Coordinates of C-alpha atoms in Angstrom, one line a residue:
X665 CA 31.9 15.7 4.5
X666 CA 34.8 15.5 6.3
X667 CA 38.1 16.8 5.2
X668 CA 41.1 14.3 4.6
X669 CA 43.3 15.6 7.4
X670 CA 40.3 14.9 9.6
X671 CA 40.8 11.8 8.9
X672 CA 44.0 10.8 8.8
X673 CA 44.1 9.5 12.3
X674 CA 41.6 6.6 12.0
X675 CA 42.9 3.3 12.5
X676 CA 40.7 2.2 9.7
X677 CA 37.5 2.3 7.8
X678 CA 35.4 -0.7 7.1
X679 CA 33.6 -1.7 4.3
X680 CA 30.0 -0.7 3.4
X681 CA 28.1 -2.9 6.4
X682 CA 24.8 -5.1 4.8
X683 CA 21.7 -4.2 5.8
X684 CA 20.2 -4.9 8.8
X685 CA 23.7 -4.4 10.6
X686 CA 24.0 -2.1 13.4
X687 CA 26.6 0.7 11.9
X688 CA 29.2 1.2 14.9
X689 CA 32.2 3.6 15.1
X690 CA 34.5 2.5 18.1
X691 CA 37.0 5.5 19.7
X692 CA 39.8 4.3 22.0
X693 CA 43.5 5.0 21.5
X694 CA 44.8 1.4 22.5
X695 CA 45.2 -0.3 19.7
X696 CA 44.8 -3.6 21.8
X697 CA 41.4 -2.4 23.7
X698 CA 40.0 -1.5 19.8
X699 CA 41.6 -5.2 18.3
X700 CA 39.9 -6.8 21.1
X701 CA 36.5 -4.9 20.8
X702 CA 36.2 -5.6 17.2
X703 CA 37.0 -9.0 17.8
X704 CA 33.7 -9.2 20.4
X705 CA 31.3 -7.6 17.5
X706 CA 32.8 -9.8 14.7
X707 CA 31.9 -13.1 16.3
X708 CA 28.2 -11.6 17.3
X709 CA 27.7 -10.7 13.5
X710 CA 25.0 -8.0 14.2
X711 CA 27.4 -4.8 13.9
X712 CA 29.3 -3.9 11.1
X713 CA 32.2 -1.0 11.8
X714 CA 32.4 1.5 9.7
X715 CA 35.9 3.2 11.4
X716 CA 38.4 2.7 14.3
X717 CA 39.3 6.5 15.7
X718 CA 42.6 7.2 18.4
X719 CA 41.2 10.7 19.6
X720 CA 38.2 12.8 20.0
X721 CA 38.3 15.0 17.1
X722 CA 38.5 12.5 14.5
X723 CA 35.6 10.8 16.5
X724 CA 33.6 13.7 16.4
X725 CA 34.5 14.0 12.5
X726 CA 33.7 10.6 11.6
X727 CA 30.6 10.8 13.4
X728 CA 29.2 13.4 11.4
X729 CA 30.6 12.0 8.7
X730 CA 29.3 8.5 8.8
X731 CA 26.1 8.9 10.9
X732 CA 26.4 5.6 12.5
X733 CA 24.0 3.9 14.7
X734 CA 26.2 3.3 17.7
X735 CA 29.3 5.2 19.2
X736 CA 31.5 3.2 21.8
X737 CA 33.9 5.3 22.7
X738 CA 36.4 5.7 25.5
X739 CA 36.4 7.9 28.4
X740 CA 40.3 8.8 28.5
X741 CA 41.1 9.6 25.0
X742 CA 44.3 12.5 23.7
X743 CA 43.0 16.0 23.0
X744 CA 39.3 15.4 23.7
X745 CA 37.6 13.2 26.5
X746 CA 34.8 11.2 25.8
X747 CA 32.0 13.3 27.6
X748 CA 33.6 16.5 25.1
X749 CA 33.4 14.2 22.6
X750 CA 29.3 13.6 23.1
X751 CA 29.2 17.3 23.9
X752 CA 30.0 18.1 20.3
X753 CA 28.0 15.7 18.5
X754 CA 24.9 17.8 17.4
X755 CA 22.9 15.0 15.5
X756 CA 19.4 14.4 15.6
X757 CA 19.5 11.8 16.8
X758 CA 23.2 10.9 17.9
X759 CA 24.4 7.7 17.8
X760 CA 23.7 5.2 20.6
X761 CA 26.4 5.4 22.9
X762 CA 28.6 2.8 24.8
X763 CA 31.5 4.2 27.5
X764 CA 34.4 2.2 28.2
X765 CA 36.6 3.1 31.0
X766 CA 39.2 1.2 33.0
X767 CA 37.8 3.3 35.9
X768 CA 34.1 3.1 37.8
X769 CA 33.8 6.6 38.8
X770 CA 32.8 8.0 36.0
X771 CA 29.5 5.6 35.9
X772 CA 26.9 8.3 37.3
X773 CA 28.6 10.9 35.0
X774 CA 27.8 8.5 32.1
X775 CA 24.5 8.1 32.7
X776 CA 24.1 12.1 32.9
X777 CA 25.6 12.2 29.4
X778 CA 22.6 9.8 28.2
X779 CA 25.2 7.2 27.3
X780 CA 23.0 4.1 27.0
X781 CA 25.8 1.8 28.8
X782 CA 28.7 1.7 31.2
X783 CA 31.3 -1.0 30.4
X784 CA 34.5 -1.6 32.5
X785 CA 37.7 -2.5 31.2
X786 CA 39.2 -5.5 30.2
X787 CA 35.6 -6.0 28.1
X788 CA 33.7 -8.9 29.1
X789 CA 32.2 -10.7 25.7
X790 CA 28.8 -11.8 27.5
X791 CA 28.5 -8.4 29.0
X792 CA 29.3 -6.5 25.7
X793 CA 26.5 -9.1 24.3
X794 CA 24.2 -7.6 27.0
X795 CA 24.8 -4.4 26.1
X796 CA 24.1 -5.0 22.7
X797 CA 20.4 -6.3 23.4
X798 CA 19.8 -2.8 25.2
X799 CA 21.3 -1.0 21.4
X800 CA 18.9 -3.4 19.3
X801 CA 15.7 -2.6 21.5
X802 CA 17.1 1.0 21.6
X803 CA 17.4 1.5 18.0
X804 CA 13.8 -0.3 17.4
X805 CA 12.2 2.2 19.9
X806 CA 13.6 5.1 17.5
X807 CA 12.6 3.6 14.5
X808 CA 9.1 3.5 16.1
X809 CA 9.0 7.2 17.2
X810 CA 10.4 8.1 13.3
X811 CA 7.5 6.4 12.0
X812 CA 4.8 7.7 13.8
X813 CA 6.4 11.1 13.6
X814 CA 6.7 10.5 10.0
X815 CA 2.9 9.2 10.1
X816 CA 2.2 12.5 11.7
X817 CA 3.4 14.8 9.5
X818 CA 1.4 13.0 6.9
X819 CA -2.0 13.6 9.0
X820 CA -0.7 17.3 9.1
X821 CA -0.2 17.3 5.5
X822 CA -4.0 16.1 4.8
X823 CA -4.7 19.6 6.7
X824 CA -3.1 21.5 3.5
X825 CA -5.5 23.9 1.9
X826 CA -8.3 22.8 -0.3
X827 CA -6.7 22.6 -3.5
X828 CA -3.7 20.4 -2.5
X829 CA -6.4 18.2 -0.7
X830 CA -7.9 17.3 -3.7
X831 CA -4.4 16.4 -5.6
X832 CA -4.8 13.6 -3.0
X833 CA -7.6 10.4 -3.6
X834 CA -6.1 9.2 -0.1
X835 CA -6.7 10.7 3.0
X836 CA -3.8 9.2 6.3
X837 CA -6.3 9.5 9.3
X838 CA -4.8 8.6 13.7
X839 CA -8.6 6.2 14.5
X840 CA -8.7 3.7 17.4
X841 CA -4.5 4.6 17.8
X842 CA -4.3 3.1 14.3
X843 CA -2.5 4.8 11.4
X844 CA -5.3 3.9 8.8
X845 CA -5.1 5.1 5.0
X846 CA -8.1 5.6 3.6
X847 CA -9.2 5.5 -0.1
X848 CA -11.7 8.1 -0.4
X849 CA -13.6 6.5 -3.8
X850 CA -14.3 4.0 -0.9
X851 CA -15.9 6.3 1.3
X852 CA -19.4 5.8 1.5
X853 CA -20.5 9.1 3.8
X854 CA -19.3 10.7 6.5
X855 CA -20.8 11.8 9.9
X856 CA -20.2 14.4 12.2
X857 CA -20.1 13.2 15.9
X858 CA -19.2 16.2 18.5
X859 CA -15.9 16.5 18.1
X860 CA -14.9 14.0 15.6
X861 CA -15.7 12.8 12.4
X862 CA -16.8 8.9 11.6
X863 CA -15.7 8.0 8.0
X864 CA -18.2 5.0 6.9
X865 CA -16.6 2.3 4.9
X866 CA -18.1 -0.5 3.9
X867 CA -19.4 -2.3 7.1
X868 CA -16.0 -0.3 9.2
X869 CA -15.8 3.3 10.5
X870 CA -13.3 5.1 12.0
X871 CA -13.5 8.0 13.7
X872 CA -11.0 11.0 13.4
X873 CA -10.6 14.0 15.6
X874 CA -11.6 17.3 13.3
X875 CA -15.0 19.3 13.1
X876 CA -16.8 18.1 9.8
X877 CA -16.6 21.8 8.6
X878 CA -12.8 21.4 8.5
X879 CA -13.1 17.9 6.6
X880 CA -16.0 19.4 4.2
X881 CA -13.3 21.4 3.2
X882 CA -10.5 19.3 2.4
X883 CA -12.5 17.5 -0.2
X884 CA -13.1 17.4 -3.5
X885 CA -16.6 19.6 -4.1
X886 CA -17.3 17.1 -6.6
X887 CA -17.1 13.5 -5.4
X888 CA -18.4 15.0 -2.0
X889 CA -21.1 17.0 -1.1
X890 CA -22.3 18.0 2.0
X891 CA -26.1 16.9 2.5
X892 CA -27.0 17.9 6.2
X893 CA -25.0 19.8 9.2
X894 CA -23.5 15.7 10.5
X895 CA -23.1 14.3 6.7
X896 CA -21.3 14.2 3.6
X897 CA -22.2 11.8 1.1
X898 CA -19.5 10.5 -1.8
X899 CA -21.8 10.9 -5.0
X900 CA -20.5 7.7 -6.3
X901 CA -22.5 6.1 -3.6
X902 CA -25.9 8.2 -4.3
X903 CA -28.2 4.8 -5.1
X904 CA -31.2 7.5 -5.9
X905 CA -32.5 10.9 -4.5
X906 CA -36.6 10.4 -3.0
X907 CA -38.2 13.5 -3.4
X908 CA -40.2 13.9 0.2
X909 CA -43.3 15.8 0.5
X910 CA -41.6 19.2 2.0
X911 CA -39.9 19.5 -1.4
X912 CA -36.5 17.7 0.3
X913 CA -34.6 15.1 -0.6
X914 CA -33.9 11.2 1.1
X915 CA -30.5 10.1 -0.3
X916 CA -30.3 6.0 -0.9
X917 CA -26.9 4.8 -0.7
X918 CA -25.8 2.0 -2.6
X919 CA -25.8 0.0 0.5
X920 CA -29.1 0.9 1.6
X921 CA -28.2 3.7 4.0
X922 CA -31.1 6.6 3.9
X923 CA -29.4 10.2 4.4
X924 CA -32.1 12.9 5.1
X925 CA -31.0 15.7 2.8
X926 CA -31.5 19.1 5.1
X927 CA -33.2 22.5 4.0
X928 CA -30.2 24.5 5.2
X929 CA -27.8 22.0 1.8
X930 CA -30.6 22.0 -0.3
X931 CA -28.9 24.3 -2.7
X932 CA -25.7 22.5 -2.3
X933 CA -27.7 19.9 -3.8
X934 CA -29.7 21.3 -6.6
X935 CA -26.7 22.0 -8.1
X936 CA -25.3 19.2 -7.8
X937 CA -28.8 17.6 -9.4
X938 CA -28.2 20.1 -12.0
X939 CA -24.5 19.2 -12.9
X940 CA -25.7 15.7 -13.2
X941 CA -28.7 16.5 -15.3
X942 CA -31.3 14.7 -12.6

């Protein structure tokens, strides 16, 4: 948190901003250029302003501070400019950020500093309303990228040794570009298919990028067993075992699917017969 003294510069702090609000700080030391900005953003009622700074530092600590969405912030501020000011902002990510300027030749410098727009002095409302379409499709693009990263390091987690694996009766799997959570008591069997996997569910299957070694071992030993070099079967969905002439097995499914059960698992599934008392 920031200290008091760090602080004691801001115009003003706002009250907590509803959800849904784009959370802005705005940095300019006019007092008129900040009246009248506030003034724009009030009458569009999608941003809520969480403080009012006069100078760079204080910008940069209520930044960190208050880990607002959107920064528009002036160029030509007291003790730090606003290019320093982005400088030192070491979020991830930073706020989306506006530059005001009552100059234009700072516009390709802005861009360089990744500032999202470029807005001359005095503000235009309908072009400050512009500008704000750019932050909302912005900030819906991040939440995107957070959510599939997020989604990703749940498909990483799935990866976690056996024992954690089988903590788990859910299994997050990338199929078809779809995020698709799977209920593994639902699972009737799974195939191996070069180098992806095809979980069979129901009458749908999706196919997942892994060798079916890797998946044999992320699952639990004894809700699935591995039958043949491209299947696991989910025991819950074993119909009946046929015993075939070379002393092998023909697994039923529930749902009529015949699994050949291979020499190389046959062990695998005595035991299993065993455990079960078959």
């Amino acid at each position: 948190m920031a200290s008091a003294s760090q602080f004691e510069a801001l115009a003003s702090v706002s009250t907590p901003v509803p959800d849904g609000m784009i959370r802005a700080v705005i940095a300019d030391d006019e007092e008129f250029a900040r009246r009248k900005l506030r003034g724009f953003l009030d009458r569009m009622g999608n941003v809520g302003v969480v403080a009012e700074c006069t100078g760079g530092r204080e910008t940069i600590a209520a930044v960190r501070d208050l880990r607002p969405e959107l920064l528009l912030i002036d160029i030509q501020m007291p003790d730090l400019d606003g290019f320093a000011v982005l400088d030192a902002i070491d979020l991830d990510p930073p706020p989306i950020t506006v530059l005001t300027t009552a100059h234009d030749r700072y516009a390709a410098r802005a861009f360089e500093a990744n500032a999202l727009d470029y807005l001359l002095k005095p503000l235009d409302e309908d072009r400050l309303r512009q500008t704000l379409t750019k932050v909302q499709i912005e900030l819906e693009k991040r939440q995107a990228r957070i959510f599939a990263q997020r989604m990703n390091n749940t498909i990483v987690e799935t990866a976690a040794p056996p024992d954690l694996q089988r903590e788990s009766n859910r299994l997050v799997i990338k199929s078809a570009g779809k995020i698709v959570f799977l209920d593994l008591g639902e699972v009737d069997w799974i195939e191996a298919a070069a180098n992806y996997v095809r979980f069979h569910v129901g009458g749908e299957s999706y196919a997942f990028r892994a060798g079916i070694a890797d998946i044999s071992g992320r699952l639990n030993h004894t809700k699935f067993i591995r039958i043949h070099r491209s299947a696991i079967v989910n025991v819950d969905k074993i119909k009946e075992l046929q015993p075939c002439n070379t002393g092998e097995y023909m697994a039923i499914l529930k749902n009529g699917k015949e699994l050949p059960c291979s020499r190389t698992y046959r062990e695998t599934l005595r035991q299993f017969i065993g455990k079960t008392g078959i």
